[in-house]
mmCIF file of C-alpha atoms in Angstrom:
data_model
loop_
_atom_site.group_PDB
_atom_site.id
_atom_site.type_symbol
_atom_site.label_atom_id
_atom_site.label_comp_id
_atom_site.label_asym_id
_atom_site.label_seq_id
_atom_site.Cartn_x
_atom_site.Cartn_y
_atom_site.Cartn_z
ATOM 1 C CA UNK A 403 -29.827 43.843 -7.944
ATOM 2 C CA UNK A 404 -31.160 47.455 -8.551
ATOM 3 C CA UNK A 405 -33.477 47.230 -5.719
ATOM 4 C CA UNK A 406 -30.624 46.040 -3.443
ATOM 5 C CA UNK A 407 -28.421 48.839 -4.368
ATOM 6 C CA UNK A 408 -31.140 51.416 -4.117
ATOM 7 C CA UNK A 409 -32.189 50.341 -0.554
ATOM 8 C CA UNK A 410 -28.475 50.037 0.478
ATOM 9 C CA UNK A 411 -27.894 53.562 -0.907
ATOM 10 C CA UNK A 412 -31.093 54.908 0.610
ATOM 11 C CA UNK A 413 -30.155 53.444 4.069
ATOM 12 C CA UNK A 414 -26.631 54.774 3.762
ATOM 13 C CA UNK A 415 -28.031 58.234 2.784
ATOM 14 C CA UNK A 416 -30.386 58.281 5.803
ATOM 15 C CA UNK A 417 -27.657 57.240 8.330
ATOM 16 C CA UNK A 418 -25.177 59.920 6.923
ATOM 17 C CA UNK A 419 -27.917 62.530 6.855
ATOM 18 C CA UNK A 420 -28.863 61.564 10.615
ATOM 19 C CA UNK A 421 -25.151 61.786 11.614
ATOM 20 C CA UNK A 422 -24.714 65.205 9.905
ATOM 21 C CA UNK A 423 -27.842 66.475 11.713
ATOM 22 C CA UNK A 424 -26.689 65.329 14.977
ATOM 23 C CA UNK A 425 -23.230 66.806 14.369
ATOM 24 C CA UNK A 426 -24.480 70.165 13.241
ATOM 25 C CA UNK A 427 -27.431 70.378 15.612
ATOM 26 C CA UNK A 428 -26.717 69.147 19.292
ATOM 27 C CA UNK A 429 -30.351 70.268 19.988
ATOM 28 C CA UNK A 430 -31.717 67.770 17.393
ATOM 29 C CA UNK A 431 -29.573 64.943 18.765
ATOM 30 C CA UNK A 432 -30.588 65.903 22.332
ATOM 31 C CA UNK A 433 -34.415 65.787 21.325
ATOM 32 C CA UNK A 434 -33.649 62.438 19.496
ATOM 33 C CA UNK A 435 -31.969 60.911 22.464
ATOM 34 C CA UNK A 436 -34.686 62.036 24.936
ATOM 35 C CA UNK A 437 -37.361 60.493 22.589
ATOM 36 C CA UNK A 438 -35.402 57.151 23.154
ATOM 37 C CA UNK A 439 -35.250 57.824 26.881
ATOM 38 C CA UNK A 440 -39.160 58.313 26.824
ATOM 39 C CA UNK A 441 -39.612 54.955 25.082
ATOM 40 C CA UNK A 442 -37.522 53.336 27.837
ATOM 41 C CA UNK A 443 -39.424 55.125 30.756
ATOM 42 C CA UNK A 444 -43.050 54.732 29.401
ATOM 43 C CA UNK A 445 -45.703 57.139 30.748
ATOM 44 C CA UNK A 446 -43.502 59.021 33.226
ATOM 45 C CA UNK A 447 -45.058 62.444 33.667
ATOM 46 C CA UNK A 448 -42.748 65.210 32.721
ATOM 47 C CA UNK A 449 -42.384 68.966 32.528
ATOM 48 C CA UNK A 450 -40.642 70.781 29.681
ATOM 49 C CA UNK A 451 -37.622 73.175 30.400
ATOM 50 C CA UNK A 452 -39.837 75.822 28.733
ATOM 51 C CA UNK A 453 -42.623 75.287 31.277
ATOM 52 C CA UNK A 454 -40.286 75.241 34.134
ATOM 53 C CA UNK A 455 -38.538 78.398 32.977
ATOM 54 C CA UNK A 456 -41.826 80.081 32.698
ATOM 55 C CA UNK A 457 -43.023 78.692 36.144
ATOM 56 C CA UNK A 458 -40.023 80.326 37.821
ATOM 57 C CA UNK A 459 -39.707 83.284 35.471
ATOM 58 C CA UNK A 460 -36.173 83.014 35.702
ATOM 59 C CA UNK A 461 -36.390 83.661 39.388
ATOM 60 C CA UNK A 462 -34.616 81.693 42.130
ATOM 61 C CA UNK A 463 -36.513 78.480 42.787
ATOM 62 C CA UNK A 464 -35.832 78.896 46.612
ATOM 63 C CA UNK A 465 -38.411 81.665 46.445
ATOM 64 C CA UNK A 466 -41.017 79.384 44.732
ATOM 65 C CA UNK A 467 -42.689 77.484 47.518
ATOM 66 C CA UNK A 468 -44.758 75.273 45.291
ATOM 67 C CA UNK A 469 -41.977 73.686 43.423
ATOM 68 C CA UNK A 470 -39.144 71.591 44.580
ATOM 69 C CA UNK A 471 -36.396 70.996 41.973
ATOM 70 C CA UNK A 472 -34.288 67.752 42.826
ATOM 71 C CA UNK A 473 -30.854 67.117 41.064
ATOM 72 C CA UNK A 474 -30.166 63.464 41.086
ATOM 73 C CA UNK A 475 -26.831 63.750 39.318
ATOM 74 C CA UNK A 476 -23.608 62.596 40.968
ATOM 75 C CA UNK A 477 -21.796 64.815 43.493
ATOM 76 C CA UNK A 478 -19.110 65.561 40.822
ATOM 77 C CA UNK A 479 -21.722 66.745 38.438
ATOM 78 C CA UNK A 480 -23.421 68.927 40.982
ATOM 79 C CA UNK A 481 -20.119 70.476 41.992
ATOM 80 C CA UNK A 482 -19.728 71.900 38.465
ATOM 81 C CA UNK A 483 -23.224 73.546 38.437
ATOM 82 C CA UNK A 484 -26.864 73.188 39.371
ATOM 83 C CA UNK A 485 -30.089 75.008 38.383
ATOM 84 C CA UNK A 486 -30.810 77.732 40.916
ATOM 85 C CA UNK A 487 -32.813 76.563 43.910
ATOM 86 C CA UNK A 488 -32.441 72.872 43.303
ATOM 87 C CA UNK A 489 -31.578 70.562 46.109
ATOM 88 C CA UNK A 490 -29.702 67.307 45.943
ATOM 89 C CA UNK A 491 -31.383 63.921 46.199
ATOM 90 C CA UNK A 492 -29.950 62.963 49.701
ATOM 91 C CA UNK A 493 -31.341 66.330 51.133
ATOM 92 C CA UNK A 494 -34.586 65.754 49.479
ATOM 93 C CA UNK A 495 -34.911 62.269 50.923
ATOM 94 C CA UNK A 496 -33.827 63.428 54.380
ATOM 95 C CA UNK A 497 -36.596 66.000 54.519
ATOM 96 C CA UNK A 498 -39.150 64.112 52.364
ATOM 97 C CA UNK A 499 -41.888 64.737 54.830
ATOM 98 C CA UNK A 500 -41.709 68.403 54.338
ATOM 99 C CA UNK A 501 -42.029 68.187 50.484
ATOM 100 C CA UNK A 502 -44.964 65.682 50.361
ATOM 101 C CA UNK A 503 -47.540 68.296 49.359
ATOM 102 C CA UNK A 504 -45.373 70.189 46.754
ATOM 103 C CA UNK A 505 -44.829 69.480 43.122
ATOM 104 C CA UNK A 506 -41.439 67.816 42.750
ATOM 105 C CA UNK A 507 -39.539 68.450 39.474
ATOM 106 C CA UNK A 508 -36.413 65.791 39.143
ATOM 107 C CA UNK A 509 -33.657 66.366 36.745
ATOM 108 C CA UNK A 510 -30.495 64.995 35.539
ATOM 109 C CA UNK A 511 -28.202 65.461 32.490
ATOM 110 C CA UNK A 512 -30.744 64.439 29.821
ATOM 111 C CA UNK A 513 -33.715 62.893 31.685
ATOM 112 C CA UNK A 514 -32.720 59.181 32.003
ATOM 113 C CA UNK A 515 -31.718 58.995 35.637
ATOM 114 C CA UNK A 516 -34.289 61.435 36.821
ATOM 115 C CA UNK A 517 -37.120 59.509 34.851
ATOM 116 C CA UNK A 518 -36.452 56.401 36.898
ATOM 117 C CA UNK A 519 -36.357 58.366 40.153
ATOM 118 C CA UNK A 520 -39.631 60.122 39.192
ATOM 119 C CA UNK A 521 -41.182 56.585 38.695
ATOM 120 C CA UNK A 522 -39.979 55.732 42.207
ATOM 121 C CA UNK A 523 -41.481 58.762 43.700
ATOM 122 C CA UNK A 524 -44.780 58.522 41.984
ATOM 123 C CA UNK A 525 -45.026 54.854 43.130
ATOM 124 C CA UNK A 526 -44.754 56.403 46.749
ATOM 125 C CA UNK A 527 -47.644 58.693 46.109
ATOM 126 C CA UNK A 528 -45.499 61.771 45.424
ATOM 127 C CA UNK A 529 -46.408 64.366 42.817
ATOM 128 C CA UNK A 530 -43.175 64.101 40.847
ATOM 129 C CA UNK A 531 -42.362 65.060 37.295
ATOM 130 C CA UNK A 532 -39.362 64.339 35.195
ATOM 131 C CA UNK A 533 -37.642 67.408 33.573
ATOM 132 C CA UNK A 534 -37.589 66.687 29.890
ATOM 133 C CA UNK A 535 -34.150 66.831 28.498
ATOM 134 C CA UNK A 536 -32.602 67.591 31.745
ATOM 135 C CA UNK A 537 -30.034 70.295 32.469
ATOM 136 C CA UNK A 538 -28.935 70.038 28.776
ATOM 137 C CA UNK A 539 -32.422 71.252 27.816
ATOM 138 C CA UNK A 540 -32.082 74.010 30.272
ATOM 139 C CA UNK A 541 -28.921 75.127 28.728
ATOM 140 C CA UNK A 542 -30.732 75.296 25.346
ATOM 141 C CA UNK A 543 -33.138 78.038 27.052
ATOM 142 C CA UNK A 544 -30.093 79.790 28.291
ATOM 143 C CA UNK A 545 -31.325 79.002 31.783
ATOM 144 C CA UNK A 546 -29.088 80.340 34.659
ATOM 145 C CA UNK A 547 -26.867 77.854 36.441
ATOM 146 C CA UNK A 548 -24.812 78.285 39.680
ATOM 147 C CA UNK A 549 -21.600 76.743 40.582
ATOM 148 C CA UNK A 550 -20.798 75.018 44.073
ATOM 149 C CA UNK A 551 -20.074 78.816 45.368
ATOM 150 C CA UNK A 552 -23.601 79.808 44.284
ATOM 151 C CA UNK A 553 -22.002 82.007 41.779
ATOM 152 C CA UNK A 554 -23.491 82.129 38.021
ATOM 153 C CA UNK A 555 -21.541 79.942 35.682
ATOM 154 C CA UNK A 556 -21.705 78.806 32.199
ATOM 155 C CA UNK A 557 -20.033 75.451 32.893
ATOM 156 C CA UNK A 558 -22.349 72.340 32.782
ATOM 157 C CA UNK A 559 -21.353 68.640 33.520
ATOM 158 C CA UNK A 560 -22.462 66.688 30.584
ATOM 159 C CA UNK A 561 -21.846 63.156 32.073
ATOM 160 C CA UNK A 562 -19.385 62.055 29.414
ATOM 161 C CA UNK A 563 -18.049 63.242 26.007
ATOM 162 C CA UNK A 564 -20.996 61.760 23.854
ATOM 163 C CA UNK A 565 -23.290 63.708 25.995
ATOM 164 C CA UNK A 566 -21.706 67.212 24.890
ATOM 165 C CA UNK A 567 -25.043 68.476 23.768
ATOM 166 C CA UNK A 568 -25.151 71.736 25.471
ATOM 167 C CA UNK A 569 -25.294 75.061 23.515
ATOM 168 C CA UNK A 570 -22.021 76.911 22.506
ATOM 169 C CA UNK A 571 -22.316 79.536 25.273
ATOM 170 C CA UNK A 572 -21.848 76.831 27.874
ATOM 171 C CA UNK A 573 -18.559 75.013 28.773
ATOM 172 C CA UNK A 574 -18.916 71.208 28.851
ATOM 173 C CA UNK A 575 -17.303 69.536 31.581
ATOM 174 C CA UNK A 576 -17.038 65.683 31.892
#
């Protein structure tokens, strides 16, 4: 009986501790969720937000010809904000031939949808990478965002309320 109580108590403690960490640290929860996403995606090549930030040196991606950043989120999500220089999936697919010899970095909210699209592109022989932790990870680096008028914004579409894992300086929209 003691062993059962101890085990149940330990499990309950672990669950409560995990919930508290997630509540008080959205970054911890975001990283945990992305780890689960990676399990689902398998060996999809990825690039971290820190590496992308360093590659672009916080500059407009449109001026970086070696990299093409593709946003695969819904139109509603993209209307709120996008990473500067990113193009949407439809535009990318329309002009796919123009991008065949460039490094393609695909993103969504946290990396799930973009991971599957990255797989599809790689199956077609395209040098594509999933942006780990998506636009949410970008906000944790205080990465710049532009609204639909190409003006700087701190609003970010987080897909839905449970995905409100951005940093406090950003305004979540869902």
